[in-house]
C-alpha cells in the first residue's frame, strides 16, 4: 500500500529524480572541512525556526522589548531554550560560515567554474554578519544599545556620505524607537529574504557543478 | 552503484540512512516538542483574581452612612501590566451587620456616587438611582448593585474579590 502511494506520488512529482539529483551526487574523496557548508545550512535553518517562534512573544518597541524577552526567558515554557538556541546559534553560525569561506579559499574552490558560487557566498557571509548586527540590538539592553551606537558610528566614518549612512541606519540622528523597528524589520524580513535567495543560487550551483576536488601537487 | 541485494549484512549506505534518520528524529524532537510547549504555555496559566481584600478596621466605618473605599489591583498579561481601580461602598447597618456594594453601575459600568440629600447612589451617566442597600429606585439599570461577600477578622473587614 505504502509503495503504491509512493509510486503514485513519484510518477507525478518525480521524487526519485529529485533524490538522485540533489542527494545522490558523485563526490570526490574529501575531508571533514567539506561539511562546513551543510553545517551552515543547518544552522541557518535552526535560526529561522527558532527566530520565527521568538517573534510570537517579542515586541520591537523600546518600552516593551526588554520586558517581552524577560517574559520569554522566565514565563514561557522552554522560552529559555528557544532563545538560547537562537542566541548561541547566531554566534556559532558566524564562526561556521567564516570557516566555510576559509576552506573554500585555501582549497582554491572559488576558481572556474565556481566563481558565482563564491560570489553568492560572499553575500551570504555579509548577510550573516548583518543578521548578527541587527539581531544584537533587539534585546534592547545596555549592551545592545551601546554596541549599536558604536557600530552605527563606525558606519558614520565613511568619507563624504558617512553621516547619511548613519542616519539611514538609525532612521534619524538618534538611536531610537525607529532604529529598533527598522533593525527588527531588517532582521526578520529584508536580510532573510536576501539569504534565502542567495542560498537558492548557491545550492543550485553546487548541485549543477558538484563540489571541487582537494587540490593535489600534480595539478 | 548497484545494490548488493545478496549480502546478508546491512550495507554501508543503508546503515548511514538509518543513523541519519535516528539522529535527525532526536534533533527534531529536541526542538519540536519544546516548541509545542512554547506555543501553548500562556494558555495554561490561570489569571483569575480570587483574593480577600482588606478594607481596614470595622470601627473606621460609621453606622448608617455608606462610606467609599477605593483600591487597585494589577493584572499581568505577559509583558503588559494593567492596573484596575475598584471602589466599594461599605454600609454598616449595625455594629456588625454590613452591606458591601460595588460602585460600578449595573447599567453601563459608570461609577455611582452616594448623595446624602437623596439618600441614594446616583449614576452620573443616565441619572439612575439606587437605594442605600443597592436596590434600583429609578432609571435603566437591569439589576441591583453588585454585592461583595465579606468576613470580619480581628476587627478588620475583608471582601472576596473574584473575576478578572
Coordinates of C-alpha atoms in Angstrom, one line a residue:
Chain A
X1 CA 0.0 0.0 0.0
X2 CA 2.7 2.5 1.0
X3 CA 4.7 1.5 -2.1
X4 CA 1.6 2.1 -4.2
X5 CA 1.2 5.6 -2.7
X6 CA 4.8 6.3 -3.2
X7 CA 4.8 5.2 -6.8
X8 CA 1.7 7.3 -7.5
X9 CA 3.4 10.4 -6.0
X10 CA 6.8 9.6 -7.6
X11 CA 5.2 9.4 -11.1
X12 CA 3.7 12.8 -10.7
X13 CA 6.3 14.6 -8.6
X14 CA 9.5 12.9 -9.9
X15 CA 10.7 12.2 -6.3
X16 CA 13.3 9.7 -7.5
X17 CA 14.8 12.3 -9.9
X18 CA 14.9 14.9 -7.2
X19 CA 16.6 12.5 -4.8
X20 CA 19.1 11.4 -7.4
X21 CA 19.9 14.9 -8.4
X22 CA 20.1 16.6 -5.0
X23 CA 21.4 13.9 -2.8
X24 CA 22.8 11.0 -4.9
X25 CA 25.6 13.0 -6.4
X26 CA 29.1 11.9 -7.2
X27 CA 31.5 13.5 -4.9
X28 CA 35.3 13.4 -4.9
X29 CA 37.2 12.0 -1.9
X30 CA 37.1 14.9 0.5
X31 CA 37.5 15.5 4.2
X32 CA 35.6 16.9 7.2
X33 CA 36.2 20.5 6.2
X34 CA 33.7 19.9 3.4
X35 CA 30.9 19.5 5.9
X36 CA 31.0 23.2 6.9
X37 CA 28.6 24.2 4.1
X38 CA 26.0 21.7 5.3
X39 CA 26.6 22.9 8.8
X40 CA 26.0 26.5 7.8
X41 CA 22.7 25.5 6.1
X42 CA 21.6 23.5 9.1
X43 CA 22.4 26.5 11.4
X44 CA 20.5 28.9 9.1
X45 CA 17.5 26.5 9.3
X46 CA 17.7 26.4 13.1
X47 CA 18.0 30.2 13.3
X48 CA 15.0 30.5 11.0
X49 CA 12.8 28.1 13.1
X50 CA 13.8 29.5 16.5
X51 CA 13.6 33.1 15.2
X52 CA 10.0 32.5 13.8
X53 CA 8.9 31.3 17.2
X54 CA 10.6 34.1 19.1
X55 CA 8.5 36.7 17.1
X56 CA 5.5 35.1 18.8
X57 CA 6.3 36.9 22.0
X58 CA 8.9 39.5 21.2
X59 CA 7.8 43.1 20.8
X60 CA 10.1 45.5 18.9
X61 CA 9.3 48.6 20.9
X62 CA 11.6 50.4 23.3
X63 CA 9.2 50.2 26.2
X64 CA 8.3 46.5 25.7
X65 CA 11.3 44.8 24.0
X66 CA 13.2 44.1 27.2
X67 CA 10.1 43.1 29.2
X68 CA 8.9 40.8 26.4
X69 CA 12.3 39.0 26.4
X70 CA 12.2 38.7 30.2
X71 CA 8.8 37.1 29.7
X72 CA 10.2 34.7 27.1
X73 CA 13.1 33.7 29.4
X74 CA 11.1 33.4 32.7
X75 CA 7.5 32.7 32.0
X76 CA 7.0 30.9 28.6
X77 CA 7.7 27.1 28.7
X78 CA 11.0 26.4 27.0
X79 CA 11.4 30.1 26.1
X80 CA 14.9 29.9 27.6
X81 CA 15.7 27.0 25.2
X82 CA 14.3 28.6 22.1
X83 CA 16.1 31.9 22.8
X84 CA 19.2 30.1 23.9
X85 CA 19.4 28.2 20.7
X86 CA 18.9 31.4 18.7
X87 CA 21.4 33.3 20.8
X88 CA 24.2 30.7 20.7
X89 CA 23.3 29.5 17.2
X90 CA 23.9 33.1 15.9
X91 CA 27.5 33.2 17.2
X92 CA 28.2 29.7 16.0
X93 CA 26.8 30.4 12.6
X94 CA 29.1 33.4 12.1
X95 CA 32.1 31.1 13.1
X96 CA 31.0 28.2 10.8
X97 CA 30.2 30.4 7.8
X98 CA 33.6 32.1 8.2
X99 CA 35.4 28.8 8.4
X100 CA 33.5 27.6 5.4
X101 CA 34.8 30.6 3.5
X102 CA 38.4 29.9 4.7
X103 CA 38.1 26.3 3.5
X104 CA 36.9 27.4 0.1
X105 CA 39.7 29.9 -0.1
X106 CA 42.5 27.7 0.9
X107 CA 41.4 24.8 -1.3
X108 CA 41.0 27.2 -4.2
X109 CA 37.4 26.0 -4.6
X110 CA 36.3 29.5 -5.8
X111 CA 38.0 29.1 -9.2
X112 CA 36.4 28.4 -12.6
X113 CA 33.7 27.3 -12.9
X114 CA 32.6 28.2 -9.4
X115 CA 33.1 31.9 -9.3
X116 CA 29.4 32.6 -8.9
X117 CA 29.1 30.2 -6.0
X118 CA 31.9 32.1 -4.4
X119 CA 30.2 35.5 -5.2
X120 CA 26.9 34.4 -3.7
X121 CA 28.9 33.0 -0.8
X122 CA 30.4 36.4 -0.1
X123 CA 26.9 37.9 0.0
X124 CA 25.8 35.2 2.4
X125 CA 28.7 35.9 4.7
X126 CA 27.8 39.7 4.7
X127 CA 24.2 38.9 5.2
X128 CA 25.1 36.6 8.1
X129 CA 27.1 39.4 9.7
X130 CA 24.2 41.8 9.0
X131 CA 21.9 39.4 10.9
X132 CA 24.3 39.4 13.8
X133 CA 24.5 43.2 13.8
X134 CA 20.7 43.8 13.6
X135 CA 19.8 40.9 16.0
X136 CA 22.2 42.2 18.6
X137 CA 20.1 45.4 19.1
X138 CA 16.8 43.6 19.6
X139 CA 17.1 42.6 23.3
X140 CA 17.3 46.4 23.9
X141 CA 19.6 46.1 27.0
X142 CA 22.5 48.4 27.8
X143 CA 25.0 46.2 25.9
X144 CA 22.9 46.0 22.7
X145 CA 22.1 49.7 22.8
X146 CA 25.7 50.8 23.1
X147 CA 27.0 48.2 20.7
X148 CA 24.6 49.6 18.1
X149 CA 25.6 53.1 19.0
X150 CA 29.3 52.3 18.3
X151 CA 28.5 50.2 15.2
X152 CA 26.4 52.9 13.6
X153 CA 29.0 55.5 14.4
X154 CA 31.7 53.4 12.7
X155 CA 29.5 53.3 9.7
X156 CA 29.3 57.1 10.0
X157 CA 33.0 57.4 9.5
X158 CA 32.7 56.6 5.8
X159 CA 34.1 59.6 3.8
X160 CA 31.6 62.1 2.4
X161 CA 28.4 60.1 2.8
X162 CA 29.1 58.7 6.3
X163 CA 26.6 61.0 8.0
X164 CA 24.0 60.0 5.6
X165 CA 24.7 56.2 6.1
X166 CA 24.5 56.7 9.9
X167 CA 21.1 58.4 9.6
X168 CA 19.8 55.8 7.3
X169 CA 20.9 53.0 9.6
X170 CA 19.4 54.8 12.6
X171 CA 16.4 56.2 10.9
X172 CA 17.3 59.7 12.1
X173 CA 20.1 61.3 14.1
X174 CA 19.4 59.4 17.3
X175 CA 19.4 55.7 18.1
X176 CA 15.7 55.5 18.8
X177 CA 12.4 53.5 18.6
X178 CA 12.7 54.0 14.8
X179 CA 16.1 52.3 14.9
X180 CA 14.8 49.3 16.8
X181 CA 11.8 48.9 14.5
X182 CA 14.0 49.0 11.3
X183 CA 16.6 46.7 12.7
X184 CA 13.8 44.3 13.6
X185 CA 12.4 44.6 10.0
X186 CA 15.8 44.0 8.5
X187 CA 16.4 41.1 10.9
X188 CA 13.2 39.2 10.1
X189 CA 12.3 40.3 6.6
X190 CA 14.9 42.0 4.5
X191 CA 18.1 40.1 5.3
X192 CA 16.3 36.7 5.5
X193 CA 14.9 37.4 2.0
X194 CA 18.4 38.1 0.8
X195 CA 19.7 35.0 2.5
X196 CA 17.1 32.7 1.1
X197 CA 17.6 33.9 -2.5
X198 CA 21.4 33.7 -2.2
X199 CA 21.2 30.2 -0.7
X200 CA 18.9 29.1 -3.6
X201 CA 21.5 30.2 -6.2
X202 CA 24.4 28.8 -4.1
X203 CA 22.7 25.4 -3.7
X204 CA 21.7 25.3 -7.4
X205 CA 25.3 25.8 -8.4
X206 CA 26.6 23.2 -6.0
X207 CA 24.1 20.7 -7.5
X208 CA 24.9 21.8 -11.0
X209 CA 28.7 21.8 -10.7
X210 CA 29.4 19.4 -8.0
X211 CA 31.9 20.1 -5.3
X212 CA 35.6 20.6 -6.0
X213 CA 38.4 18.2 -5.5
X214 CA 41.1 18.7 -2.9
X215 CA 43.9 20.3 -4.9
X216 CA 46.9 17.9 -5.3
X217 CA 50.6 18.6 -6.0
X218 CA 50.4 17.2 -9.6
X219 CA 47.8 19.8 -10.7
Chain B
X1 CA 26.1 1.7 -7.8
X2 CA 24.0 -1.5 -7.8
X3 CA 22.6 -2.7 -4.5
X4 CA 24.2 -5.8 -3.1
X5 CA 20.9 -7.5 -2.5
X6 CA 22.5 -10.8 -1.9
X7 CA 24.6 -9.5 1.1
X8 CA 23.1 -10.7 4.4
X9 CA 24.7 -7.7 6.2
X10 CA 23.5 -4.2 6.3
X11 CA 25.1 -2.1 3.5
X12 CA 27.1 0.9 4.4
X13 CA 24.6 3.1 2.7
X14 CA 21.6 1.7 4.5
X15 CA 23.4 2.0 7.8
X16 CA 24.1 5.6 7.1
X17 CA 20.5 6.2 6.3
X18 CA 19.3 4.6 9.5
X19 CA 21.8 6.5 11.6
X20 CA 20.8 9.8 9.9
X21 CA 17.1 9.1 10.3
X22 CA 17.7 8.3 14.0
X23 CA 19.8 11.3 14.8
X24 CA 17.5 13.5 12.8
X25 CA 14.5 12.4 14.7
X26 CA 16.2 13.0 18.0
X27 CA 17.2 16.5 17.0
X28 CA 13.8 17.2 15.5
X29 CA 12.1 16.1 18.8
X30 CA 14.6 18.1 20.8
X31 CA 13.5 21.3 19.1
X32 CA 10.0 20.3 18.0
X33 CA 8.5 19.1 21.3
X34 CA 9.6 22.2 23.4
X35 CA 8.1 24.3 20.6
X36 CA 4.7 22.8 21.3
X37 CA 5.0 23.7 25.0
X38 CA 6.3 27.2 24.0
X39 CA 3.2 27.9 21.9
X40 CA 0.6 26.6 24.3
X41 CA 2.1 27.6 27.7
X42 CA 0.4 31.0 28.1
X43 CA -2.9 29.3 27.6
X44 CA -2.4 27.0 30.6
X45 CA -1.9 29.8 33.1
X46 CA -4.9 30.8 35.3
X47 CA -5.3 34.5 35.6
X48 CA -8.4 34.7 37.7
X49 CA -8.5 37.0 40.6
X50 CA -9.5 35.2 43.8
X51 CA -8.4 37.3 46.7
X52 CA -9.6 38.6 50.1
X53 CA -9.0 42.3 50.2
X54 CA -8.8 44.1 53.5
X55 CA -10.9 47.3 53.8
X56 CA -9.4 48.3 57.1
X57 CA -10.8 48.4 60.7
X58 CA -14.6 47.9 61.1
X59 CA -14.6 50.8 63.6
X60 CA -13.4 53.2 60.9
X61 CA -16.9 52.9 59.2
X62 CA -19.8 55.0 60.6
X63 CA -23.1 53.3 61.3
X64 CA -25.9 54.2 58.9
X65 CA -24.0 56.0 56.2
X66 CA -22.2 54.3 53.2
X67 CA -18.5 55.1 53.0
X68 CA -16.4 54.6 49.9
X69 CA -13.3 52.5 50.0
X70 CA -11.0 52.5 46.9
X71 CA -8.2 50.2 46.0
X72 CA -6.3 49.0 42.9
X73 CA -5.3 45.6 41.7
X74 CA -2.7 45.0 39.0
X75 CA -3.1 42.2 36.4
X76 CA -0.1 40.9 34.4
X77 CA -0.5 39.6 30.9
X78 CA 2.9 38.7 29.6
X79 CA 4.8 41.9 29.5
X80 CA 1.8 44.1 30.0
X81 CA 0.6 45.3 33.4
X82 CA -2.9 46.6 33.7
X83 CA -4.0 48.4 36.9
X84 CA -7.7 48.3 37.6
X85 CA -9.3 50.5 40.3
X86 CA -12.1 49.2 42.4
X87 CA -14.5 51.2 44.6
X88 CA -16.8 49.7 47.2
X89 CA -19.4 51.3 49.4
X90 CA -19.5 49.9 52.9
X91 CA -22.7 50.4 54.7
X92 CA -22.7 49.5 58.4
X93 CA -26.3 48.8 59.2
X94 CA -25.5 47.9 62.8
X95 CA -22.4 47.0 64.8
X96 CA -21.5 44.0 62.7
X97 CA -24.2 43.9 60.0
X98 CA -22.7 45.1 56.7
X99 CA -23.6 45.6 53.1
X100 CA -20.6 45.9 50.8
X101 CA -21.6 47.2 47.3
X102 CA -19.5 47.7 44.2
X103 CA -19.7 51.4 43.0
X104 CA -20.0 50.2 39.4
X105 CA -23.4 50.9 37.9
X106 CA -25.1 47.8 36.6
X107 CA -26.3 49.6 33.5
X108 CA -23.1 50.7 31.6
X109 CA -20.4 50.5 34.3
X110 CA -20.2 54.2 35.2
X111 CA -19.2 54.9 38.8
X112 CA -22.0 55.8 41.1
X113 CA -21.9 58.4 43.9
X114 CA -23.6 58.5 47.3
X115 CA -25.8 61.6 47.5
X116 CA -26.8 62.2 51.1
X117 CA -29.8 64.5 50.4
X118 CA -31.4 61.9 48.0
X119 CA -30.4 59.0 50.3
X120 CA -29.4 57.3 47.1
X121 CA -26.5 56.2 44.9
X122 CA -26.7 58.3 41.8
X123 CA -25.2 57.4 38.5
X124 CA -23.9 60.5 36.5
X125 CA -24.4 58.9 33.1
X126 CA -28.1 58.2 32.9
X127 CA -29.4 59.5 36.2
X128 CA -30.0 56.1 37.6
X129 CA -30.6 55.9 41.4
X130 CA -30.0 53.0 43.7
X131 CA -31.3 52.8 47.3
X132 CA -28.9 52.6 50.3
X133 CA -28.8 48.8 50.1
X134 CA -28.4 48.8 46.3
X135 CA -32.0 48.4 45.0
X136 CA -32.8 50.1 41.8
X137 CA -35.0 53.2 42.5
X138 CA -35.0 54.9 39.2
X139 CA -33.5 54.6 35.7
X140 CA -32.2 51.9 33.3
X141 CA -30.1 49.5 35.5
X142 CA -31.2 45.9 34.9
X143 CA -30.3 44.7 38.4
X144 CA -29.4 45.9 41.8
X145 CA -25.8 47.0 42.6
X146 CA -23.4 44.1 42.9
X147 CA -22.7 42.9 46.4
X148 CA -19.4 41.6 47.7
X149 CA -19.1 38.6 50.0
X150 CA -17.4 39.7 53.3
X151 CA -16.0 38.5 56.5
X152 CA -14.7 40.2 59.7
X153 CA -11.4 39.0 61.1
X154 CA -9.7 40.6 64.1
X155 CA -11.8 43.7 63.7
X156 CA -11.0 44.1 60.0
X157 CA -13.3 43.9 57.1
X158 CA -12.3 41.6 54.3
X159 CA -14.1 41.3 51.0
X160 CA -13.9 38.5 48.5
X161 CA -12.7 39.7 45.1
X162 CA -13.2 37.3 42.3
X163 CA -13.3 37.7 38.5
X164 CA -10.6 39.0 36.2

